[in-house]
PDB file of C-alpha atoms in Angstrom:
ATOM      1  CA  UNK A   1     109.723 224.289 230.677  1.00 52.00           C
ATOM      2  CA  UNK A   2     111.670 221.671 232.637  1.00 62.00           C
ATOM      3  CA  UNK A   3     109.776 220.464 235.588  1.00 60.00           C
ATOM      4  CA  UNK A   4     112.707 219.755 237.603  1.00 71.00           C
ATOM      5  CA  UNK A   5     113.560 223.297 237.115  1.00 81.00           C
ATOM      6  CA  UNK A   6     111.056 225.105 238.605  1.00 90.00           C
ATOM      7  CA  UNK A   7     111.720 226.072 242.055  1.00 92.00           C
ATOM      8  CA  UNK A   8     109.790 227.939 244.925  1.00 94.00           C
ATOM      9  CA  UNK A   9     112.149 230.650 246.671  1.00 94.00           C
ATOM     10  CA  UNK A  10     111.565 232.432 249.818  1.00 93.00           C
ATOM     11  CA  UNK A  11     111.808 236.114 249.336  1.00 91.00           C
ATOM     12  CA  UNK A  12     111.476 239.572 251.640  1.00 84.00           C
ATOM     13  CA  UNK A  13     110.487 242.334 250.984  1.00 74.00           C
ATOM     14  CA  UNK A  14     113.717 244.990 250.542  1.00 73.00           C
ATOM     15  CA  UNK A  15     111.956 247.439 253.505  1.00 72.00           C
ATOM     16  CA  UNK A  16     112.657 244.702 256.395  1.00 66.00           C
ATOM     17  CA  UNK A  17     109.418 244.556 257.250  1.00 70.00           C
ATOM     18  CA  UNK A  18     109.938 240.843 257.708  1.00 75.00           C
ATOM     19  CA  UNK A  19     106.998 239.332 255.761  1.00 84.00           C
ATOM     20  CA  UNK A  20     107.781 236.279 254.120  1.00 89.00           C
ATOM     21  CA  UNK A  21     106.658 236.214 250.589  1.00 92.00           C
ATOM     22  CA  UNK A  22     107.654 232.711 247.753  1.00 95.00           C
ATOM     23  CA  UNK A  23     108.608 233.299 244.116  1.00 95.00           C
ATOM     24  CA  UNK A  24     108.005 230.113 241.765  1.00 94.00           C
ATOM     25  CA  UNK A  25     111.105 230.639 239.680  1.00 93.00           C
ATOM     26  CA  UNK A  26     112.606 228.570 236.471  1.00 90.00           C
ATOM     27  CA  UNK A  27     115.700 228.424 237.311  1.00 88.00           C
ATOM     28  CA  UNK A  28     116.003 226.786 233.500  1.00 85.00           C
ATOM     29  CA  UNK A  29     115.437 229.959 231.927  1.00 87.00           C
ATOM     30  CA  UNK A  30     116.736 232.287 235.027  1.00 88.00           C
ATOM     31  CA  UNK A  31     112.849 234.100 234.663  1.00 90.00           C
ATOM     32  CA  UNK A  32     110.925 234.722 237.933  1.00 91.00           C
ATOM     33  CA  UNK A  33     107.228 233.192 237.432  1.00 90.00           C
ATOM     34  CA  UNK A  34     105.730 235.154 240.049  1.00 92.00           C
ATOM     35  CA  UNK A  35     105.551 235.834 244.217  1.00 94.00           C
ATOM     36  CA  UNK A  36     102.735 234.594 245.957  1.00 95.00           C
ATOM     37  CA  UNK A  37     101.840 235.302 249.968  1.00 93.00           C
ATOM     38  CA  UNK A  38     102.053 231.968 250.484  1.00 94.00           C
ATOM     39  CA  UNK A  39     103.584 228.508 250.447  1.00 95.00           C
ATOM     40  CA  UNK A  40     100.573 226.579 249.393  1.00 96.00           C
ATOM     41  CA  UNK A  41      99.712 229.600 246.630  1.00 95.00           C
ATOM     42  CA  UNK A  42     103.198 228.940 245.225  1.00 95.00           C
ATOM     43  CA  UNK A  43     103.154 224.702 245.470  1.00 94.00           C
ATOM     44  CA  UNK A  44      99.704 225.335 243.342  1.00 92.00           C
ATOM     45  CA  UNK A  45     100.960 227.398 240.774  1.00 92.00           C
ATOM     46  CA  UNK A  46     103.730 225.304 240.379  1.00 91.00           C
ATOM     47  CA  UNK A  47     101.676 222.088 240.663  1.00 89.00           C
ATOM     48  CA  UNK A  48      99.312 223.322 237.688  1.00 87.00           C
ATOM     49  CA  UNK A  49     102.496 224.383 235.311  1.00 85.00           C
ATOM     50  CA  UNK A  50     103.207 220.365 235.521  1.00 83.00           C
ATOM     51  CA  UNK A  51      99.803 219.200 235.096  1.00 81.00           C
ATOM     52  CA  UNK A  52      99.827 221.657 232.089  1.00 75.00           C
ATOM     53  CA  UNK A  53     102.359 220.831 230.516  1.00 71.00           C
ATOM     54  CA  UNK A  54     101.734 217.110 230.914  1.00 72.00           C
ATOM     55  CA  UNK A  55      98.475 217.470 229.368  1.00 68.00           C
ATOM     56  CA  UNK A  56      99.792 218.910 226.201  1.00 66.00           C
ATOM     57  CA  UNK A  57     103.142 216.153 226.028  1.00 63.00           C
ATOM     58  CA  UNK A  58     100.247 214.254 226.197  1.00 68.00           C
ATOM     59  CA  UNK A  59      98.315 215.466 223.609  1.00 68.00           C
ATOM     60  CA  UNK A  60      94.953 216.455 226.273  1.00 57.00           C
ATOM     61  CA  UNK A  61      93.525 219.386 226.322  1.00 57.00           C
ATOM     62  CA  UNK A  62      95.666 222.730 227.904  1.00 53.00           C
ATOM     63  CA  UNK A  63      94.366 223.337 231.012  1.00 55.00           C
ATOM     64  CA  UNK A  64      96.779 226.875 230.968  1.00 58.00           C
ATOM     65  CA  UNK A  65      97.090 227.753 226.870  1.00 60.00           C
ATOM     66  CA  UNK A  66      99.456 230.213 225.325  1.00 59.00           C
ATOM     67  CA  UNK A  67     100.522 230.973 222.474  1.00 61.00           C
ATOM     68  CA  UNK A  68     102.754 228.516 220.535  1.00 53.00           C
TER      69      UNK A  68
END
């Protein structure tokens, strides 16, 4: 993952009801990460992928493992 490319979106719901919902997307790979209810959900989630994945450039411990 590219930091740089991970962006947070505003999105709506398709039935207009008007509720403001924000997708952390990778616009690197063009794959969705997930919505979240709010702004300060999705600056989190996006805030941990970085810490993440600076942890394992580093060679630290992954705070969010996966397979590799």
């Amino acid at each position: 993952m590219i930091e740089s490319a991970l962006e947070i979106r505003e999105v709506r719901e398709p039935d207009g009801d008007g509720e403001t919902r924000y997708e952390v997307y990778d616009s690197d790979t063009g794959m969705p990460v997930g919505v979240f209810d709010s702004y300060e959900d999705a600056k989190y989630e996006v805030e941990s992928m970085k810490q993440s994945n600076r942890e394992t450039w580093n060679k630290e411990s992954d705070a969010d493992p996966g397979p590799e």
